[in-house]
Amino acid sequence: MAGGQADRQADRQDEDILFARRGAVGLVTLNRPRALNALSLAMIAALHAQLRAWETDAAITRIVLRGTGGRAFCAGGDVRALHALAKAGRHAEVDAFWHGEYGLDACIQAYPKPIVSLIDGLCMGGGNGLSLHGSHRVAAEGYRFAMPEVGIGFFPDVGMTYALPRLPGRTGTYLALTGATLGPGDALALGLATHHAPAGRFDAIVADLAGGGAVDAVLAGHAEPPPPTGPVTAERAVIDACFAGPGVADILARLDGAAGSGFAADTAALLRTRSPTSLCIAHAQMRRGATMTFAQAIAVETRLAAWLMDGHDFFEGVRAALIDKDGAPAWRPATLEAVDHAAIARIFEAPFAATGGPAPRSDT
């Protein structure tokens, strides 16, 4: 598709996502800064199509992803829009979003060319689906990682069933269940980021990558020493001991029993504000995901998303966090004991289709 319509979108500054050629680089710019570069289905579809075109384009040997505005690389999927569609009963469009986003994540994870994400500001939810499955992630000084879905009655998706259990120790379980935010120091220590460079150097990185030199050498030439680590690194012993619990209730009991640890007490208090159903789903993801293929993880996430769209907590969580903003969700059920653990287990244990994907929804 050399010189094709998608490549020419770089000249359309009103587009939510821009594509351009810079020598050997296929440059993708998320261009929705007022929405913190949140992903719409149209953006997802456009990016997936462009990646497929560049995959067979010999002139493009590496992909670079970045965001505009300085406040966010990508704050995730457009949750407000999904909430409105689901409330209106437009389930086919909601399902199309999940299939589109997760299909894009699978494309990135298997992509045969290096994908370099230049990350400044928030990188949440779907932003981590774009970046974490690629080959290189450059964290600037403003980098902030989070998978906060348990706080809105959802679960850490976009391939986190596969990625988070593979982080050191129990840090992935901690991130999945708390939705905690990490800075660049902790991200580099855990492998969430691969390099650190100031955001002011991003243009130079793109220019040098455009010259066609080895990606690793270019990034190493711009990298600076890692910044100081934060609480996740400092509290690794507590995290590894407490989040090894065989269930969410066990994790809470271990946190409550960590005498003298303010971090443990604060973490337990945070967990008790999260959706009990979401906590149990996230724990199951972390327990089962370490032995899954990426395709299996995406298939399970697709099922989980469809199941939660038929439930209560996602709608209540989005209402409390993003619509009414009262910060007081009424979760249903309200306790861990009342969560339908059998239903969650069935989603994980259902057979996979021959293609490795999920079975279709029962109402479609």
Short mmCIF file of N, CA, C and O in Angstrom, two decimals, residues 169-288:
data_model
loop_
_atom_site.label_atom_id
_atom_site.label_comp_id
_atom_site.label_asym_id
_atom_site.label_seq_id
_atom_site.Cartn_x
_atom_site.Cartn_y
_atom_site.Cartn_z
N GLY A 169 8.04 -12.32 40.26
CA GLY A 169 7.35 -12.60 41.51
C GLY A 169 5.84 -12.50 41.37
O GLY A 169 5.25 -13.01 40.41
N ARG A 170 5.21 -11.83 42.32
CA ARG A 170 3.76 -11.65 42.32
C ARG A 170 3.37 -10.23 41.94
O ARG A 170 2.27 -9.78 42.23
N THR A 171 4.29 -9.53 41.27
CA THR A 171 3.99 -8.14 40.93
C THR A 171 2.84 -8.03 39.95
O THR A 171 2.05 -7.08 40.02
N GLY A 172 2.71 -8.98 39.02
CA GLY A 172 1.59 -8.94 38.09
C GLY A 172 0.26 -9.09 38.80
O GLY A 172 -0.71 -8.40 38.47
N THR A 173 0.21 -9.98 39.79
CA THR A 173 -1.02 -10.15 40.56
C THR A 173 -1.34 -8.89 41.33
O THR A 173 -2.50 -8.44 41.40
N TYR A 174 -0.32 -8.27 41.91
CA TYR A 174 -0.52 -7.00 42.62
C TYR A 174 -1.09 -5.93 41.69
O TYR A 174 -2.06 -5.25 42.03
N LEU A 175 -0.52 -5.79 40.50
CA LEU A 175 -0.99 -4.77 39.57
C LEU A 175 -2.41 -5.06 39.09
O LEU A 175 -3.23 -4.14 38.96
N ALA A 176 -2.71 -6.34 38.86
CA ALA A 176 -4.04 -6.71 38.36
C ALA A 176 -5.12 -6.45 39.40
O ALA A 176 -6.21 -5.97 39.07
N LEU A 177 -4.84 -6.76 40.66
CA LEU A 177 -5.86 -6.67 41.70
C LEU A 177 -6.00 -5.27 42.29
O LEU A 177 -7.08 -4.90 42.75
N THR A 178 -4.94 -4.49 42.26
CA THR A 178 -5.02 -3.14 42.83
C THR A 178 -5.31 -2.07 41.79
O THR A 178 -5.91 -1.05 42.12
N GLY A 179 -4.85 -2.27 40.54
CA GLY A 179 -4.92 -1.20 39.56
C GLY A 179 -3.93 -0.09 39.85
O GLY A 179 -4.08 1.04 39.38
N ALA A 180 -2.88 -0.40 40.63
CA ALA A 180 -1.91 0.61 41.05
C ALA A 180 -1.18 1.23 39.85
O ALA A 180 -1.02 0.60 38.80
N THR A 181 -0.74 2.46 40.04
CA THR A 181 -0.01 3.20 39.01
C THR A 181 1.49 3.12 39.28
O THR A 181 1.94 3.30 40.42
N LEU A 182 2.26 2.86 38.23
CA LEU A 182 3.72 2.78 38.33
C LEU A 182 4.38 3.89 37.53
O LEU A 182 3.90 4.27 36.46
N GLY A 183 5.51 4.37 38.04
CA GLY A 183 6.33 5.30 37.29
C GLY A 183 7.39 4.56 36.49
O GLY A 183 7.47 3.32 36.51
N PRO A 184 8.24 5.30 35.79
CA PRO A 184 9.21 4.66 34.89
C PRO A 184 10.24 3.81 35.61
O PRO A 184 10.70 2.80 35.05
N GLY A 185 10.63 4.16 36.82
CA GLY A 185 11.63 3.38 37.53
C GLY A 185 11.17 1.96 37.80
O GLY A 185 11.87 0.99 37.49
N ASP A 186 9.97 1.82 38.38
CA ASP A 186 9.43 0.49 38.63
C ASP A 186 9.14 -0.25 37.33
O ASP A 186 9.32 -1.47 37.24
N ALA A 187 8.66 0.49 36.31
CA ALA A 187 8.34 -0.16 35.03
C ALA A 187 9.58 -0.77 34.40
O ALA A 187 9.54 -1.89 33.86
N LEU A 188 10.69 -0.08 34.47
CA LEU A 188 11.94 -0.63 33.94
C LEU A 188 12.41 -1.82 34.76
O LEU A 188 12.89 -2.82 34.20
N ALA A 189 12.26 -1.74 36.07
CA ALA A 189 12.70 -2.84 36.93
C ALA A 189 11.89 -4.11 36.67
O ALA A 189 12.42 -5.22 36.77
N LEU A 190 10.62 -3.96 36.32
CA LEU A 190 9.75 -5.11 36.09
C LEU A 190 9.77 -5.59 34.65
O LEU A 190 9.25 -6.67 34.35
N GLY A 191 10.32 -4.81 33.73
CA GLY A 191 10.30 -5.18 32.32
C GLY A 191 9.10 -4.65 31.57
O GLY A 191 8.93 -4.97 30.39
N LEU A 192 8.26 -3.86 32.21
CA LEU A 192 7.14 -3.23 31.50
C LEU A 192 7.67 -2.23 30.48
O LEU A 192 7.07 -2.03 29.42
N ALA A 193 8.76 -1.58 30.79
CA ALA A 193 9.46 -0.69 29.85
C ALA A 193 10.82 -1.30 29.56
O ALA A 193 11.39 -2.02 30.40
N THR A 194 11.35 -1.02 28.39
CA THR A 194 12.67 -1.55 28.01
C THR A 194 13.76 -0.49 28.04
O THR A 194 14.95 -0.83 28.17
N HIS A 195 13.39 0.80 27.88
CA HIS A 195 14.37 1.88 27.86
C HIS A 195 13.77 3.11 28.52
O HIS A 195 12.54 3.25 28.61
N HIS A 196 14.65 4.01 28.95
CA HIS A 196 14.22 5.31 29.50
C HIS A 196 14.90 6.42 28.72
O HIS A 196 16.12 6.40 28.51
N ALA A 197 14.10 7.38 28.24
CA ALA A 197 14.63 8.56 27.55
C ALA A 197 13.65 9.71 27.75
O ALA A 197 12.44 9.49 27.85
N PRO A 198 14.12 10.93 27.82
CA PRO A 198 13.22 12.07 27.98
C PRO A 198 12.29 12.22 26.79
O PRO A 198 12.67 11.93 25.64
N ALA A 199 11.09 12.71 27.04
CA ALA A 199 10.14 12.91 25.95
C ALA A 199 10.68 13.89 24.92
O ALA A 199 10.36 13.79 23.73
N GLY A 200 11.50 14.83 25.36
CA GLY A 200 12.09 15.79 24.43
C GLY A 200 13.01 15.16 23.41
O GLY A 200 13.39 15.81 22.43
N ARG A 201 13.37 13.91 23.61
CA ARG A 201 14.25 13.22 22.68
C ARG A 201 13.48 12.32 21.71
O ARG A 201 14.06 11.67 20.83
N PHE A 202 12.17 12.26 21.85
CA PHE A 202 11.39 11.33 21.02
C PHE A 202 11.52 11.64 19.53
O PHE A 202 11.62 10.72 18.71
N ASP A 203 11.51 12.91 19.15
CA ASP A 203 11.64 13.25 17.73
C ASP A 203 12.97 12.76 17.18
O ASP A 203 13.05 12.25 16.06
N ALA A 204 14.03 12.90 17.97
CA ALA A 204 15.34 12.45 17.53
C ALA A 204 15.39 10.93 17.41
O ALA A 204 16.04 10.38 16.51
N ILE A 205 14.69 10.24 18.31
CA ILE A 205 14.64 8.78 18.24
C ILE A 205 13.96 8.35 16.94
O ILE A 205 14.44 7.46 16.23
N VAL A 206 12.84 9.00 16.62
CA VAL A 206 12.15 8.68 15.38
C VAL A 206 13.06 8.93 14.18
O VAL A 206 13.15 8.10 13.26
N ALA A 207 13.75 10.06 14.19
CA ALA A 207 14.63 10.40 13.07
C ALA A 207 15.74 9.37 12.91
O ALA A 207 16.06 8.95 11.79
N ASP A 208 16.34 8.94 14.02
CA ASP A 208 17.42 7.96 13.92
C ASP A 208 16.89 6.58 13.52
O ASP A 208 17.55 5.87 12.74
N LEU A 209 15.73 6.22 14.01
CA LEU A 209 15.14 4.95 13.58
C LEU A 209 14.79 5.00 12.09
O LEU A 209 14.90 3.98 11.39
N ALA A 210 14.39 6.17 11.63
CA ALA A 210 14.05 6.31 10.20
C ALA A 210 15.25 6.03 9.31
O ALA A 210 15.10 5.62 8.16
N GLY A 211 16.46 6.24 9.86
CA GLY A 211 17.66 6.01 9.08
C GLY A 211 17.96 4.55 8.83
O GLY A 211 18.85 4.24 8.03
N GLY A 212 17.25 3.66 9.50
CA GLY A 212 17.38 2.24 9.23
C GLY A 212 18.40 1.49 10.06
O GLY A 212 18.60 0.30 9.86
N GLY A 213 19.05 2.19 11.01
CA GLY A 213 20.01 1.49 11.87
C GLY A 213 19.32 0.49 12.77
O GLY A 213 18.09 0.50 12.94
N ALA A 214 20.10 -0.40 13.36
CA ALA A 214 19.54 -1.42 14.24
C ALA A 214 18.74 -0.77 15.36
O ALA A 214 19.21 0.17 16.01
N VAL A 215 17.54 -1.27 15.60
CA VAL A 215 16.65 -0.66 16.58
C VAL A 215 17.28 -0.64 17.96
O VAL A 215 17.27 0.38 18.66
N ASP A 216 17.85 -1.77 18.37
CA ASP A 216 18.45 -1.84 19.70
C ASP A 216 19.58 -0.81 19.85
O ASP A 216 19.70 -0.16 20.90
N ALA A 217 20.38 -0.66 18.84
CA ALA A 217 21.50 0.28 18.91
C ALA A 217 21.00 1.72 18.98
O ALA A 217 21.53 2.55 19.74
N VAL A 218 19.99 2.04 18.18
CA VAL A 218 19.44 3.40 18.20
C VAL A 218 18.88 3.73 19.59
O VAL A 218 19.16 4.80 20.16
N LEU A 219 18.09 2.83 20.12
CA LEU A 219 17.47 3.10 21.42
C LEU A 219 18.52 3.17 22.53
O LEU A 219 18.43 4.01 23.43
N ALA A 220 19.51 2.30 22.47
CA ALA A 220 20.59 2.35 23.46
C ALA A 220 21.34 3.67 23.40
O ALA A 220 21.76 4.21 24.43
N GLY A 221 21.48 4.22 22.19
CA GLY A 221 22.18 5.48 22.03
C GLY A 221 21.45 6.66 22.64
O GLY A 221 22.07 7.68 22.97
N HIS A 222 20.14 6.55 22.78
CA HIS A 222 19.35 7.63 23.36
C HIS A 222 18.97 7.37 24.82
O HIS A 222 18.48 8.28 25.50
N ALA A 223 19.18 6.17 25.29
CA ALA A 223 18.71 5.81 26.63
C ALA A 223 19.52 6.50 27.72
O ALA A 223 20.73 6.71 27.58
N GLU A 224 18.84 6.82 28.79
CA GLU A 224 19.48 7.35 29.99
C GLU A 224 19.38 6.32 31.10
O GLU A 224 18.57 5.39 31.03
N PRO A 225 20.18 6.46 32.15
CA PRO A 225 20.08 5.52 33.27
C PRO A 225 18.66 5.52 33.85
O PRO A 225 17.98 6.56 33.84
N PRO A 226 18.22 4.38 34.35
CA PRO A 226 16.86 4.32 34.90
C PRO A 226 16.69 5.30 36.05
O PRO A 226 17.60 5.51 36.85
N PRO A 227 15.51 5.93 36.14
CA PRO A 227 15.23 6.80 37.28
C PRO A 227 15.02 5.96 38.54
O PRO A 227 14.95 4.72 38.47
N PRO A 228 14.94 6.59 39.69
CA PRO A 228 14.74 5.82 40.93
C PRO A 228 13.48 4.97 40.87
O PRO A 228 12.48 5.35 40.26
N THR A 229 13.57 3.80 41.49
CA THR A 229 12.39 2.93 41.56
C THR A 229 11.43 3.46 42.62
O THR A 229 11.75 4.36 43.38
N GLY A 230 10.23 2.86 42.65
CA GLY A 230 9.19 3.32 43.54
C GLY A 230 8.72 2.24 44.49
O GLY A 230 9.46 1.29 44.79
N PRO A 231 7.48 2.34 44.95
CA PRO A 231 7.00 1.44 46.01
C PRO A 231 6.92 -0.02 45.62
O PRO A 231 7.07 -0.89 46.48
N VAL A 232 6.67 -0.34 44.36
CA VAL A 232 6.56 -1.75 44.00
C VAL A 232 7.90 -2.46 44.19
O VAL A 232 7.97 -3.57 44.74
N THR A 233 8.98 -1.82 43.77
CA THR A 233 10.29 -2.40 44.00
C THR A 233 10.62 -2.43 45.49
O THR A 233 11.12 -3.44 46.01
N ALA A 234 10.32 -1.34 46.19
CA ALA A 234 10.64 -1.27 47.62
C ALA A 234 9.87 -2.29 48.44
O ALA A 234 10.37 -2.80 49.45
N GLU A 235 8.67 -2.61 48.01
CA GLU A 235 7.79 -3.50 48.78
C GLU A 235 7.67 -4.89 48.16
O GLU A 235 6.72 -5.62 48.44
N ARG A 236 8.66 -5.29 47.36
CA ARG A 236 8.57 -6.59 46.70
C ARG A 236 8.38 -7.74 47.68
O ARG A 236 7.64 -8.68 47.40
N ALA A 237 9.05 -7.70 48.81
CA ALA A 237 8.93 -8.82 49.76
C ALA A 237 7.50 -8.95 50.25
O ALA A 237 6.96 -10.07 50.34
N VAL A 238 6.86 -7.83 50.57
CA VAL A 238 5.47 -7.86 51.03
C VAL A 238 4.56 -8.32 49.91
O VAL A 238 3.66 -9.16 50.12
N ILE A 239 4.77 -7.79 48.71
CA ILE A 239 3.93 -8.16 47.57
C ILE A 239 4.04 -9.65 47.29
O ILE A 239 3.04 -10.36 47.13
N ASP A 240 5.26 -10.16 47.23
CA ASP A 240 5.44 -11.57 46.90
C ASP A 240 4.86 -12.49 47.97
O ASP A 240 4.30 -13.55 47.65
N ALA A 241 4.95 -12.09 49.22
CA ALA A 241 4.42 -12.93 50.29
C ALA A 241 2.90 -12.88 50.34
O ALA A 241 2.24 -13.92 50.46
N CYS A 242 2.34 -11.69 50.22
CA CYS A 242 0.89 -11.55 50.40
C CYS A 242 0.10 -11.96 49.17
O CYS A 242 -0.95 -12.61 49.27
N PHE A 243 0.59 -11.63 47.98
CA PHE A 243 -0.17 -11.89 46.76
C PHE A 243 0.05 -13.31 46.23
O PHE A 243 -0.47 -13.66 45.18
N ALA A 244 0.75 -14.13 46.99
CA ALA A 244 0.84 -15.55 46.67
C ALA A 244 -0.35 -16.32 47.23
O ALA A 244 -0.46 -17.53 47.00
N GLY A 245 -1.25 -15.65 47.92
CA GLY A 245 -2.42 -16.32 48.49
C GLY A 245 -3.24 -17.02 47.42
O GLY A 245 -3.37 -16.53 46.30
N PRO A 246 -3.83 -18.18 47.75
CA PRO A 246 -4.58 -18.95 46.76
C PRO A 246 -5.93 -18.36 46.38
O PRO A 246 -6.58 -18.86 45.47
N GLY A 247 -6.36 -17.33 47.04
CA GLY A 247 -7.61 -16.65 46.71
C GLY A 247 -7.55 -15.21 47.18
O GLY A 247 -6.63 -14.83 47.92
N VAL A 248 -8.51 -14.41 46.76
CA VAL A 248 -8.50 -12.99 47.13
C VAL A 248 -8.66 -12.84 48.64
O VAL A 248 -8.01 -11.99 49.27
N ALA A 249 -9.53 -13.63 49.24
CA ALA A 249 -9.70 -13.55 50.69
C ALA A 249 -8.41 -13.88 51.41
O ALA A 249 -8.07 -13.25 52.43
N ASP A 250 -7.65 -14.85 50.89
CA ASP A 250 -6.36 -15.20 51.49
C ASP A 250 -5.37 -14.05 51.36
O ASP A 250 -4.59 -13.78 52.29
N ILE A 251 -5.38 -13.39 50.21
CA ILE A 251 -4.49 -12.23 50.02
C ILE A 251 -4.83 -11.14 51.03
O ILE A 251 -3.94 -10.56 51.67
N LEU A 252 -6.10 -10.85 51.20
CA LEU A 252 -6.51 -9.84 52.18
C LEU A 252 -6.09 -10.24 53.59
O LEU A 252 -5.62 -9.39 54.37
N ALA A 253 -6.24 -11.50 53.93
CA ALA A 253 -5.85 -11.95 55.26
C ALA A 253 -4.34 -11.78 55.46
O ALA A 253 -3.89 -11.37 56.55
N ARG A 254 -3.56 -12.08 54.44
CA ARG A 254 -2.12 -11.90 54.56
C ARG A 254 -1.74 -10.43 54.69
O ARG A 254 -0.83 -10.08 55.46
N LEU A 255 -2.40 -9.58 53.93
CA LEU A 255 -2.14 -8.15 54.04
C LEU A 255 -2.51 -7.64 55.43
O LEU A 255 -1.76 -6.86 56.04
N ASP A 256 -3.67 -8.07 55.92
CA ASP A 256 -4.10 -7.65 57.26
C ASP A 256 -3.13 -8.13 58.33
O ASP A 256 -2.96 -7.49 59.37
N GLY A 257 -2.48 -9.28 58.08
CA GLY A 257 -1.58 -9.84 59.07
C GLY A 257 -0.15 -9.35 58.97
O GLY A 257 0.70 -9.76 59.77
N ALA A 258 0.13 -8.48 58.00
CA ALA A 258 1.50 -7.96 57.84
C ALA A 258 1.72 -6.83 58.83
O ALA A 258 1.65 -5.64 58.49
N ALA A 259 1.97 -7.20 60.05
CA ALA A 259 2.06 -6.22 61.15
C ALA A 259 3.13 -5.17 60.87
O ALA A 259 4.24 -5.50 60.44
N GLY A 260 2.77 -3.93 61.10
CA GLY A 260 3.73 -2.84 60.97
C GLY A 260 3.95 -2.35 59.55
O GLY A 260 4.74 -1.43 59.35
N SER A 261 3.26 -2.93 58.58
CA SER A 261 3.44 -2.50 57.19
C SER A 261 2.32 -1.56 56.78
O SER A 261 1.18 -1.99 56.57
N GLY A 262 2.64 -0.29 56.67
CA GLY A 262 1.66 0.67 56.18
C GLY A 262 1.27 0.39 54.75
O GLY A 262 0.12 0.59 54.35
N PHE A 263 2.24 -0.09 53.95
CA PHE A 263 1.94 -0.44 52.56
C PHE A 263 0.90 -1.54 52.51
O PHE A 263 -0.05 -1.47 51.73
N ALA A 264 1.04 -2.59 53.33
CA ALA A 264 0.07 -3.68 53.35
C ALA A 264 -1.29 -3.19 53.77
O ALA A 264 -2.32 -3.57 53.17
N ALA A 265 -1.35 -2.34 54.78
CA ALA A 265 -2.63 -1.83 55.25
C ALA A 265 -3.31 -0.99 54.17
O ALA A 265 -4.53 -1.12 53.93
N ASP A 266 -2.55 -0.13 53.51
CA ASP A 266 -3.13 0.70 52.45
C ASP A 266 -3.59 -0.15 51.27
O ASP A 266 -4.63 0.12 50.65
N THR A 267 -2.82 -1.20 50.96
CA THR A 267 -3.19 -2.07 49.85
C THR A 267 -4.47 -2.84 50.16
O THR A 267 -5.36 -2.97 49.31
N ALA A 268 -4.60 -3.33 51.38
CA ALA A 268 -5.82 -4.03 51.78
C ALA A 268 -7.02 -3.10 51.70
O ALA A 268 -8.10 -3.49 51.22
N ALA A 269 -6.86 -1.86 52.16
CA ALA A 269 -7.96 -0.91 52.09
C ALA A 269 -8.35 -0.62 50.65
O ALA A 269 -9.55 -0.51 50.33
N LEU A 270 -7.37 -0.53 49.77
CA LEU A 270 -7.66 -0.29 48.35
C LEU A 270 -8.42 -1.47 47.75
O LEU A 270 -9.41 -1.29 47.03
N LEU A 271 -7.98 -2.69 48.03
CA LEU A 271 -8.66 -3.87 47.49
C LEU A 271 -10.12 -3.91 47.92
O LEU A 271 -10.99 -4.34 47.15
N ARG A 272 -10.41 -3.45 49.11
CA ARG A 272 -11.78 -3.51 49.62
C ARG A 272 -12.70 -2.49 48.96
O ARG A 272 -13.91 -2.53 49.16
N THR A 273 -12.14 -1.60 48.14
CA THR A 273 -12.98 -0.67 47.37
C THR A 273 -13.29 -1.21 45.98
O THR A 273 -14.14 -0.66 45.28
N ARG A 274 -12.64 -2.29 45.57
CA ARG A 274 -12.77 -2.81 44.22
C ARG A 274 -13.96 -3.76 44.12
O ARG A 274 -14.45 -4.30 45.11
N SER A 275 -14.42 -3.97 42.89
CA SER A 275 -15.51 -4.92 42.65
C SER A 275 -15.08 -6.32 43.07
O SER A 275 -14.07 -6.84 42.57
N PRO A 276 -15.82 -6.95 43.99
CA PRO A 276 -15.45 -8.32 44.38
C PRO A 276 -15.41 -9.29 43.20
O PRO A 276 -14.51 -10.13 43.11
N THR A 277 -16.35 -9.16 42.28
CA THR A 277 -16.33 -10.03 41.10
C THR A 277 -15.09 -9.78 40.26
O THR A 277 -14.43 -10.73 39.81
N SER A 278 -14.76 -8.52 40.04
CA SER A 278 -13.57 -8.19 39.26
C SER A 278 -12.30 -8.71 39.92
O SER A 278 -11.38 -9.20 39.24
N LEU A 279 -12.22 -8.60 41.24
CA LEU A 279 -11.05 -9.11 41.95
C LEU A 279 -10.89 -10.61 41.74
O LEU A 279 -9.78 -11.10 41.50
N CYS A 280 -11.99 -11.35 41.81
CA CYS A 280 -11.92 -12.80 41.64
C CYS A 280 -11.57 -13.18 40.21
O CYS A 280 -10.81 -14.14 39.97
N ILE A 281 -12.08 -12.42 39.24
CA ILE A 281 -11.70 -12.66 37.84
C ILE A 281 -10.21 -12.40 37.66
O ILE A 281 -9.48 -13.21 37.07
N ALA A 282 -9.74 -11.26 38.16
CA ALA A 282 -8.34 -10.90 37.98
C ALA A 282 -7.42 -11.93 38.64
O ALA A 282 -6.37 -12.28 38.09
N HIS A 283 -7.81 -12.42 39.81
CA HIS A 283 -6.98 -13.43 40.47
C HIS A 283 -6.95 -14.71 39.64
O HIS A 283 -5.89 -15.35 39.50
N ALA A 284 -8.09 -15.10 39.08
CA ALA A 284 -8.12 -16.29 38.22
C ALA A 284 -7.24 -16.09 36.99
O ALA A 284 -6.54 -17.02 36.54
N GLN A 285 -7.25 -14.89 36.42
CA GLN A 285 -6.39 -14.61 35.27
C GLN A 285 -4.92 -14.82 35.63
O GLN A 285 -4.16 -15.39 34.86
N MET A 286 -4.53 -14.30 36.79
CA MET A 286 -3.12 -14.39 37.17
C MET A 286 -2.72 -15.82 37.52
O MET A 286 -1.59 -16.24 37.29
N ARG A 287 -3.65 -16.59 38.05
CA ARG A 287 -3.36 -17.98 38.44
C ARG A 287 -3.31 -18.89 37.22
O ARG A 287 -2.50 -19.81 37.15
N ARG A 288 -4.16 -18.63 36.23
CA ARG A 288 -4.27 -19.52 35.07
C ARG A 288 -3.47 -19.03 33.86
O ARG A 288 -3.09 -19.82 32.99
#
